[in-house]
CSV table of C-alpha atoms and ligand atoms in Angstrom, one decimal:
chain,number,residue,atom,x,y,z
I,1227,UNK,CA,-16.9,-2.0,24.0
I,1228,UNK,CA,-16.2,-6.1,24.4
I,1229,UNK,CA,-12.5,-6.3,23.3
I,1230,UNK,CA,-10.9,-9.5,22.8
I,1231,UNK,CA,-8.4,-10.3,25.3
I,1232,UNK,CA,-5.1,-12.6,25.0
I,1233,UNK,CA,-5.9,-15.7,23.9
I,1234,UNK,CA,-6.3,-17.3,20.1
I,1235,UNK,CA,-9.4,-16.0,18.2
I,1236,UNK,CA,-10.9,-14.7,14.5
I,1237,UNK,CA,-12.0,-11.0,13.5
I,1238,UNK,CA,-13.0,-10.1,10.2
I,1239,UNK,CA,-12.3,-7.3,7.2
I,1240,UNK,CA,-15.6,-6.2,6.1
I,1241,UNK,CA,-13.4,-4.7,3.8
I,1242,UNK,CA,-12.9,-7.7,1.7
I,1243,UNK,CA,-15.5,-10.0,4.2
I,1244,UNK,CA,-11.9,-12.0,4.6
I,1245,UNK,CA,-11.4,-13.5,8.3
I,1246,UNK,CA,-8.0,-13.2,10.2
I,1247,UNK,CA,-6.9,-15.2,13.1
I,1248,UNK,CA,-4.9,-13.5,15.7
I,1249,UNK,CA,-2.5,-15.4,18.0
I,1250,UNK,CA,-0.4,-12.2,19.9
I,1251,UNK,CA,2.4,-13.5,22.0
I,1252,UNK,CA,3.8,-16.3,19.4
I,1253,UNK,CA,6.4,-13.9,18.8
I,1254,UNK,CA,8.2,-15.0,22.0
I,1255,UNK,CA,9.4,-17.8,19.8
I,1256,UNK,CA,12.6,-18.6,18.5
I,1257,UNK,CA,14.0,-18.0,15.3
I,1258,UNK,CA,16.8,-19.5,12.9
I,1259,UNK,CA,14.9,-19.3,9.8
I,1260,UNK,CA,15.7,-17.3,6.7
I,1261,UNK,CA,16.7,-13.1,7.3
I,1262,UNK,CA,16.3,-10.1,5.2
I,1263,UNK,CA,18.8,-8.0,3.3
I,1264,UNK,CA,19.2,-4.7,4.6
I,1265,UNK,CA,19.2,-2.5,1.8
I,1266,UNK,CA,22.5,-0.5,1.4
I,1267,UNK,CA,22.4,2.9,3.3
I,1268,UNK,CA,24.2,5.7,1.7
I,1269,UNK,CA,23.5,4.9,-2.1
I,1270,UNK,CA,24.9,8.4,-4.4
I,1271,UNK,CA,22.9,10.9,-5.8
I,1272,UNK,CA,22.2,10.0,-9.4
I,1273,UNK,CA,23.7,6.0,-10.1
I,1274,UNK,CA,25.2,6.0,-14.0
I,1275,UNK,CA,23.4,2.1,-13.6
I,1276,UNK,CA,20.6,2.6,-12.0
I,1277,UNK,CA,17.9,2.2,-14.9
I,1278,UNK,CA,15.2,5.4,-13.5
I,1279,UNK,CA,17.9,8.2,-12.4
I,1280,UNK,CA,17.4,11.0,-15.0
I,1281,UNK,CA,19.3,10.5,-18.6
I,1282,UNK,CA,20.1,6.9,-18.5
I,1283,UNK,CA,19.2,4.2,-20.8
I,1284,UNK,CA,16.4,2.2,-19.8
I,1285,UNK,CA,16.2,-1.7,-20.9
I,1286,UNK,CA,14.1,-1.3,-23.5
I,1287,UNK,CA,16.2,0.9,-25.4
I,1288,UNK,CA,14.2,4.0,-24.7
I,1289,UNK,CA,16.4,7.6,-22.6
I,1290,UNK,CA,15.2,8.8,-19.5
I,1291,UNK,CA,15.2,12.8,-20.2
I,1292,UNK,CA,16.8,15.2,-17.9
I,1293,UNK,CA,13.4,15.4,-15.7
I,1294,UNK,CA,13.7,16.9,-12.5
I,1295,UNK,CA,10.4,16.3,-10.3
I,1296,UNK,CA,8.7,12.9,-11.2
I,1297,UNK,CA,8.2,11.3,-14.7
I,1298,UNK,CA,5.6,8.9,-15.8
I,1299,UNK,CA,6.7,5.9,-18.7
I,1300,UNK,CA,4.8,3.4,-20.1
I,1301,UNK,CA,6.4,-0.1,-18.6
I,1302,UNK,CA,9.1,-1.3,-20.6
I,1303,UNK,CA,7.8,-4.7,-19.5
I,1304,UNK,CA,4.3,-4.4,-19.1
I,1305,UNK,CA,2.0,-6.4,-17.4
I,1306,UNK,CA,-1.1,-5.5,-19.2
I,1307,UNK,CA,-1.2,-4.9,-23.0
I,1308,UNK,CA,-3.5,-2.6,-25.3
I,1309,UNK,CA,-5.3,-4.3,-28.2
I,1310,UNK,CA,-6.8,-6.9,-27.4
I,1311,UNK,CA,-9.0,-9.0,-29.8
I,1312,UNK,CA,-9.9,-12.6,-28.1
I,1313,UNK,CA,-13.3,-13.8,-27.3
I,1314,UNK,CA,-13.5,-15.3,-24.0
I,1315,UNK,CA,-13.8,-18.5,-22.6
I,1316,UNK,CA,-14.6,-21.3,-24.7
I,1317,UNK,CA,-18.5,-22.1,-23.1
I,1318,UNK,CA,-17.7,-25.6,-24.6
I,1319,UNK,CA,-15.3,-26.1,-21.1
I,1320,UNK,CA,-17.4,-24.9,-18.4
I,1321,UNK,CA,-14.6,-24.8,-15.6
I,1322,UNK,CA,-11.7,-23.3,-17.8
I,1323,UNK,CA,-13.2,-19.9,-17.2
I,1324,UNK,CA,-10.6,-16.9,-19.0
I,1325,UNK,CA,-11.2,-13.6,-19.9
I,1326,UNK,CA,-8.9,-11.1,-21.9
I,1327,UNK,CA,-8.6,-7.7,-20.9
I,1328,UNK,CA,-6.9,-4.7,-22.3
I,1329,UNK,CA,-5.2,-2.2,-20.3
I,1330,UNK,CA,-0.9,-0.7,-19.7
I,1331,UNK,CA,1.4,-0.1,-17.3
I,1332,UNK,CA,3.5,2.8,-16.3
I,1333,UNK,CA,6.1,3.2,-14.5
I,1334,UNK,CA,6.5,6.7,-11.4
I,1335,UNK,CA,10.2,7.6,-10.7
I,1336,UNK,CA,9.0,10.1,-7.6
I,1337,UNK,CA,11.8,12.1,-8.4
I,1338,UNK,CA,15.6,12.3,-9.7
I,1339,UNK,CA,17.8,11.6,-6.7
I,1340,UNK,CA,17.7,8.2,-6.3
I,1341,UNK,CA,19.1,7.8,-2.9
I,1342,UNK,CA,15.7,9.5,-1.1
I,1343,UNK,CA,12.7,7.7,-1.0
I,1344,UNK,CA,9.2,8.5,-1.2
I,1345,UNK,CA,8.8,10.1,3.5
I,1346,UNK,CA,12.6,12.0,2.3
I,1347,UNK,CA,11.4,14.1,-0.3
I,1348,UNK,CA,10.0,17.4,0.9
I,1349,UNK,CA,5.8,17.8,1.1
I,1350,UNK,CA,5.7,20.1,-1.8
I,1351,UNK,CA,7.2,17.3,-3.2
I,1352,UNK,CA,5.5,14.3,-2.7
I,1353,UNK,CA,2.2,16.7,-3.0
I,1354,UNK,CA,3.8,16.7,-7.0
I,1355,UNK,CA,4.3,12.4,-7.1
I,1356,UNK,CA,0.5,12.8,-5.5
I,1357,UNK,CA,-0.5,15.5,-8.1
I,1358,UNK,CA,2.0,13.4,-10.4
I,1359,UNK,CA,-0.8,10.2,-9.4
I,1360,UNK,CA,-4.4,11.7,-9.4
I,1361,UNK,CA,-2.9,13.1,-12.7
I,1362,UNK,CA,-2.6,9.5,-14.6
I,1363,UNK,CA,-6.3,8.7,-12.6
I,1364,UNK,CA,-8.1,11.6,-14.3
I,1365,UNK,CA,-6.1,10.4,-17.6
I,1366,UNK,CA,-6.5,6.4,-17.5
I,1367,UNK,CA,-9.1,6.7,-16.1
I,1368,UNK,CA,-11.1,8.5,-19.8
I,1369,UNK,CA,-10.4,4.5,-20.6
I,1370,UNK,CA,-10.0,1.9,-18.1
I,1371,UNK,CA,-12.3,1.0,-15.5
I,1372,UNK,CA,-9.6,1.0,-12.6
I,1373,UNK,CA,-6.0,2.6,-12.2
I,1374,UNK,CA,-4.7,1.0,-9.0
I,1375,UNK,CA,-1.8,3.4,-8.5
I,1376,UNK,CA,1.7,1.2,-6.1
I,1377,UNK,CA,5.0,1.6,-4.9
I,1378,UNK,CA,7.4,-2.1,-3.7
I,1379,UNK,CA,9.7,-0.9,-1.5
I,1380,UNK,CA,12.2,-2.2,-0.5
I,1381,UNK,CA,14.2,-6.3,-1.2
I,1382,UNK,CA,11.5,-7.7,0.5
I,1383,UNK,CA,8.7,-7.2,-1.9
I,1384,UNK,CA,10.0,-7.6,-4.6
I,1385,UNK,CA,11.3,-4.2,-5.5
I,1386,UNK,CA,13.9,-3.9,-8.7
I,1387,UNK,CA,15.9,-0.6,-7.8
I,1388,UNK,CA,16.2,1.3,-4.9
I,1389,UNK,CA,15.6,4.8,-6.7
I,1390,UNK,CA,12.0,5.5,-5.1
I,1391,UNK,CA,9.8,5.3,-7.7
I,1392,UNK,CA,6.3,3.4,-7.8
I,1393,UNK,CA,3.7,2.1,-10.7
I,1394,UNK,CA,0.7,2.7,-12.6
I,1395,UNK,CA,-1.3,-0.3,-14.2
I,1396,UNK,CA,-4.7,0.7,-15.9
I,1397,UNK,CA,-7.1,-2.5,-16.7
I,1398,UNK,CA,-10.8,-2.7,-18.1
I,1399,UNK,CA,-11.8,-4.9,-15.5
I,1400,UNK,CA,-12.2,-4.5,-11.6
I,1401,UNK,CA,-9.6,-6.7,-10.3
I,1402,UNK,CA,-10.2,-9.3,-7.8
I,1403,UNK,CA,-9.0,-7.3,-4.1
I,1404,UNK,CA,-11.1,-4.1,-6.2
I,1405,UNK,CA,-14.5,-5.9,-5.9
I,1406,UNK,CA,-14.6,-7.4,-2.9
I,1407,UNK,CA,-14.0,-4.4,-1.3
I,1408,UNK,CA,-16.8,-2.8,-4.0
I,1409,UNK,CA,-19.3,-4.9,-3.3
I,1410,UNK,CA,-19.0,-5.0,0.6
I,1411,UNK,CA,-19.0,-1.2,0.7
I,1412,UNK,CA,-21.6,-0.7,-1.6
I,1413,UNK,CA,-24.3,-3.8,0.5
I,1414,UNK,CA,-23.3,-1.1,3.6
I,1415,UNK,CA,-23.9,2.2,2.1
I,1416,UNK,CA,-27.2,0.4,1.0
I,1417,UNK,CA,-28.3,-1.3,4.2
I,1418,UNK,CA,-27.0,1.8,6.9
I,1419,UNK,CA,-27.8,4.9,4.3
I,1420,UNK,CA,-23.3,5.8,5.2
I,1421,UNK,CA,-20.2,3.9,3.8
I,1422,UNK,CA,-18.4,2.3,6.0
I,1423,UNK,CA,-14.7,3.2,5.8
I,1424,UNK,CA,-16.3,6.9,7.1
I,1425,UNK,CA,-18.1,4.9,10.2
I,1426,UNK,CA,-15.6,3.2,10.9
I,1427,UNK,CA,-12.9,5.9,11.5
I,1428,UNK,CA,-15.6,6.8,14.3
I,1429,UNK,CA,-15.1,4.3,16.1
I,1430,UNK,CA,-10.8,4.0,16.1
I,1431,UNK,CA,-10.6,7.5,16.8
I,1432,UNK,CA,-12.9,6.9,20.0
I,1433,UNK,CA,-11.0,3.8,21.1
I,1434,UNK,CA,-7.6,5.5,20.0
I,1435,UNK,CA,-5.3,2.5,20.9
I,1436,UNK,CA,-5.0,1.8,16.8
I,1437,UNK,CA,-3.9,5.5,15.7
I,1438,UNK,CA,-1.0,5.7,14.4
I,1439,UNK,CA,-0.7,9.4,13.4
I,1440,UNK,CA,-3.7,11.4,13.4
I,1441,UNK,CA,-4.1,14.8,11.3
I,1442,UNK,CA,-7.1,17.3,10.2
I,1443,UNK,CA,-8.2,15.8,6.6
I,1444,UNK,CA,-6.9,11.9,7.7
I,1445,UNK,CA,-6.2,9.3,9.5
I,1446,UNK,CA,-3.3,6.6,10.1
I,1447,UNK,CA,-4.2,2.7,11.7
I,1448,UNK,CA,-3.4,-0.9,12.2
I,1449,UNK,CA,-6.8,-1.9,11.1
I,1450,UNK,CA,-8.2,-4.1,13.3
I,1451,UNK,CA,-8.5,-6.7,11.0
I,1452,UNK,CA,-4.4,-6.0,10.5
I,1453,UNK,CA,-3.3,-9.5,8.3
I,1454,UNK,CA,0.0,-7.7,8.0
I,1455,UNK,CA,2.7,-7.0,11.6
I,1456,UNK,CA,2.5,-2.8,10.8
I,1457,UNK,CA,-0.2,-3.0,8.3
I,1458,UNK,CA,-1.7,0.9,8.1
I,1459,UNK,CA,-4.9,1.5,6.7
I,1460,UNK,CA,-5.1,5.7,5.4
I,1461,UNK,CA,-8.0,7.2,5.8
I,1462,UNK,CA,-10.2,10.9,5.1
I,1463,UNK,CA,-11.9,12.0,7.9
I,1464,UNK,CA,-14.0,13.5,5.4
I,1465,UNK,CA,-16.5,11.9,2.3
I,1466,UNK,CA,-14.1,11.0,-0.3
I,1467,UNK,CA,-14.9,8.9,-3.6
I,1468,UNK,CA,-11.4,8.8,-5.7
I,1469,UNK,CA,-8.7,9.8,-5.4
I,1470,UNK,CA,-9.3,13.0,-8.8
I,1471,UNK,CA,-11.7,14.3,-5.8
I,1472,UNK,CA,-8.5,15.3,-3.1
I,1473,UNK,CA,-9.0,19.0,-2.6
I,1474,UNK,CA,-5.6,21.4,-2.0
I,1475,UNK,CA,-6.3,21.1,1.2
I,1476,UNK,CA,-6.5,17.3,1.7
I,1477,UNK,CA,-3.4,16.4,-1.0
I,1478,UNK,CA,-1.6,19.3,1.2
I,1479,UNK,CA,-2.1,17.3,4.6
I,1480,UNK,CA,-1.9,13.2,2.4
I,1481,UNK,CA,1.5,14.1,1.4
I,1482,UNK,CA,2.0,15.3,5.7
I,1483,UNK,CA,0.6,12.0,6.6
I,1484,UNK,CA,2.8,10.3,4.2
I,1485,UNK,CA,6.4,11.7,5.5
I,1486,UNK,CA,5.7,11.4,9.1
I,1487,UNK,CA,4.2,8.4,8.8
I,1488,UNK,CA,7.0,6.9,6.4
I,1489,UNK,CA,9.2,8.0,8.4
I,1490,UNK,CA,8.1,6.0,11.3
I,1491,UNK,CA,8.6,3.3,9.4
I,1492,UNK,CA,11.8,3.8,9.0
I,1493,UNK,CA,12.3,4.3,12.5
I,1494,UNK,CA,10.7,1.3,13.6
I,1495,UNK,CA,13.9,-1.3,12.9
I,1496,UNK,CA,16.3,1.5,11.8
I,1497,UNK,CA,15.9,0.5,8.5
I,1498,UNK,CA,14.8,1.9,5.0
I,1499,UNK,CA,11.4,-0.1,6.1
I,1500,UNK,CA,9.7,-2.0,2.8
I,1501,UNK,CA,6.3,-2.8,2.0
I,1502,UNK,CA,4.1,-3.1,-0.8
I,1503,UNK,CA,1.3,0.2,-0.8
I,1504,UNK,CA,-1.6,1.1,-2.9
I,1505,UNK,CA,-4.9,3.5,-3.0
I,1506,UNK,CA,-8.3,1.8,-3.8
I,1507,UNK,CA,-11.2,4.5,-4.7
I,1508,UNK,CA,-14.3,4.4,-6.7
I,1509,UNK,CA,-13.9,2.5,-10.0
I,1510,UNK,CA,-14.2,4.5,-13.7
I,1511,UNK,CA,-17.1,4.1,-15.7
I,1512,UNK,CA,-21.3,4.0,-15.6
I,1513,UNK,CA,-23.1,3.8,-12.1
I,1514,UNK,CA,-22.9,5.1,-8.7
I,1515,UNK,CA,-20.1,5.2,-7.0
I,1516,UNK,CA,-22.1,7.2,-4.1
I,1517,UNK,CA,-20.6,3.6,-0.9
I,1518,UNK,CA,-17.1,4.5,-2.0
I,1519,UNK,CA,-14.3,6.0,0.2
I,1520,UNK,CA,-11.0,6.8,-1.6
I,1521,UNK,CA,-8.4,5.2,0.7
I,1522,UNK,CA,-4.6,3.7,1.3
I,1523,UNK,CA,-3.3,0.3,1.9
I,1524,UNK,CA,0.8,-0.4,3.4
I,1525,UNK,CA,1.7,-3.7,4.0
I,1526,UNK,CA,4.5,-3.9,5.3
I,1527,UNK,CA,6.5,-7.7,5.3
I,1528,UNK,CA,9.0,-7.6,9.0
I,1529,UNK,CA,7.2,-8.7,12.0
I,1530,UNK,CA,10.3,-8.9,14.7
I,1531,UNK,CA,13.8,-7.0,13.7
I,1532,UNK,CA,14.9,-5.6,10.9
I,1533,UNK,CA,16.1,-8.8,8.9
I,1534,UNK,CA,12.6,-11.3,10.3
I,1535,UNK,CA,9.7,-11.1,7.9
I,1536,UNK,CA,6.6,-12.4,8.1
I,1537,UNK,CA,5.1,-15.1,6.0
I,1538,UNK,CA,2.6,-15.9,5.1
I,1539,UNK,CA,2.1,-19.8,4.3
I,1540,UNK,CA,0.9,-23.2,5.3
I,1541,UNK,CA,-2.0,-22.7,7.3
I,1542,UNK,CA,-2.2,-18.9,5.6
I,1543,UNK,CA,-2.3,-20.5,2.2
I,1544,UNK,CA,-4.4,-23.0,3.4
I,1545,UNK,CA,-6.7,-21.9,6.0
I,1546,UNK,CA,-6.9,-18.0,6.9
I,1547,UNK,CA,-4.5,-15.0,7.7
I,1548,UNK,CA,-2.6,-15.1,10.7
I,1549,UNK,CA,-1.2,-12.3,13.4
I,1550,UNK,CA,1.5,-12.6,15.6
I,1551,UNK,CA,1.6,-9.3,17.3
I,1552,UNK,CA,-2.2,-7.5,18.0
I,1553,UNK,CA,-2.9,-5.3,15.7
I,1554,UNK,CA,-3.2,-2.9,19.9
I,1555,UNK,CA,0.1,-3.8,20.2
I,1556,UNK,CA,1.7,-2.8,16.8
I,1557,UNK,CA,-0.4,0.2,16.8
I,1558,UNK,CA,1.4,1.9,19.6
I,1559,UNK,CA,4.6,0.8,18.6
I,1560,UNK,CA,4.2,3.4,15.3
I,1561,UNK,CA,2.3,6.4,18.0
I,1562,UNK,CA,5.5,5.9,19.1
I,1563,UNK,CA,8.5,6.6,16.9
I,1564,UNK,CA,9.4,10.2,16.4
I,1565,UNK,CA,8.4,11.0,12.5
I,1566,UNK,CA,12.2,12.6,12.3
I,1567,UNK,CA,14.4,10.5,9.6
I,1568,UNK,CA,17.1,8.9,12.5
I,1569,UNK,CA,17.8,6.0,10.4
I,1570,UNK,CA,21.5,5.9,10.3
I,1571,UNK,CA,24.2,2.8,8.5
I,1572,UNK,CA,25.5,2.2,12.5
I,1573,UNK,CA,22.8,1.6,13.7
I,1574,UNK,CA,21.0,-1.4,11.7
I,1575,UNK,CA,24.8,-2.6,10.4
I,1576,UNK,CA,24.6,-4.6,13.4
I,1577,UNK,CA,21.2,-7.1,13.2
H,1140,H2U,P1,9.4,-2.7,-9.3
H,1140,H2U,O1,10.6,-2.8,-8.6
H,1140,H2U,O2,8.0,-2.6,-8.2
H,1140,H2U,O3,9.6,-3.9,-9.7
H,1140,H2U,O4,9.0,-1.7,-10.9
H,1140,H2U,C1,9.9,-1.0,-11.5
H,1140,H2U,C2,10.0,-1.6,-12.6
H,1140,H2U,O5,9.8,-0.9,-13.5
H,1140,H2U,C3,9.5,-3.3,-13.8
H,1140,H2U,O6,7.8,-3.1,-13.4
H,1140,H2U,C4,10.5,-1.8,-14.8
H,1140,H2U,C5,10.9,-3.7,-14.8
H,1140,H2U,O7,8.9,-4.2,-15.2
H,1140,H2U,N1,11.5,-1.2,-16.1
H,1140,H2U,C6,11.4,-0.4,-17.6
H,1140,H2U,O8,10.0,0.1,-17.5
H,1140,H2U,N2,12.5,-0.2,-18.1
H,1140,H2U,C7,13.5,-0.9,-17.3
H,1140,H2U,O9,14.4,-0.8,-18.1
H,1140,H2U,C8,13.4,-1.2,-16.4
H,1140,H2U,C9,13.1,-2.1,-16.2
H,1141,ZN,ZN1,18.3,6.2,-9.8
């Protein structure tokens, strides 16, 4: 395989059909711009002012139960609502195209402990989170086309609270990113009679240079086409279409993978590592979905230290995304980090 060298080049994302400009060595440039706040290190196990801690009152006026494992509730400020009787676009104004949507938004607390992140939970607790995701995908999937499970972690990604939590947005439509991936995987399956992402893993395992964590059931790699500096894709090693199709052994394997990977992230800059993480898989409802491979995306914003983030501005907004370090450089750094937690406050107070 001809390898892209150090010169600027573009890489293609076969899942979305989009390109990324890769200009390695730009990380050497000096930085006197914005620096991120670092999340406080020693959080209490319970915070009386936290709207996600057990027994506390939320902004909407409801009180959380004294939950033991996970808690799911309808978002008090939901982005989607179940009732809608609007008709949609007015054909006389063709360029003002719009459609009504029905849906719901939920919040999922991963643990009653205010001070722990997903990667710091024990394996059975992480499995409980995955099982809650599966139950939610199954329950909401009966009613809605697509159930997007995701987490915004850290203030840099807009998370409102350090209490470990994620979100679940379900809607009666296929959102844009899902629509792109659906189309590309469908086309590939039709043409090659095999799965795009399963074929992709074969190549990644052969080369090894973008692998971050490799387990029996799962692989985490910095994708060849990564946009965000330390972006990772989580892929199953055998066919699985949707989160609801995961077997018990895949669930326990995924818990192990998440724990190892998220710990590496925290160790990268010795800070609780911010990111957006979420799952993609076959949508619900009628129609063949054999072309789908279930997978996870993690998009972390940090670039060169705990406080310097990647900005998607300028050329990225007007042209296409650009990255500084290569996917191979990012993967090597993550791969070589330990999978036990060593984030200590003293490590990053000096930043
Ligand atoms: P983020 O940290 O990703 O913003 O998720 C927290 C969600 O919790 C957010 O969508 C909701 C916000 O609307 N929320 C409640 O539902 N009740 C509250 O009391 C505060 C926040
Ligand atoms: Zn809390």
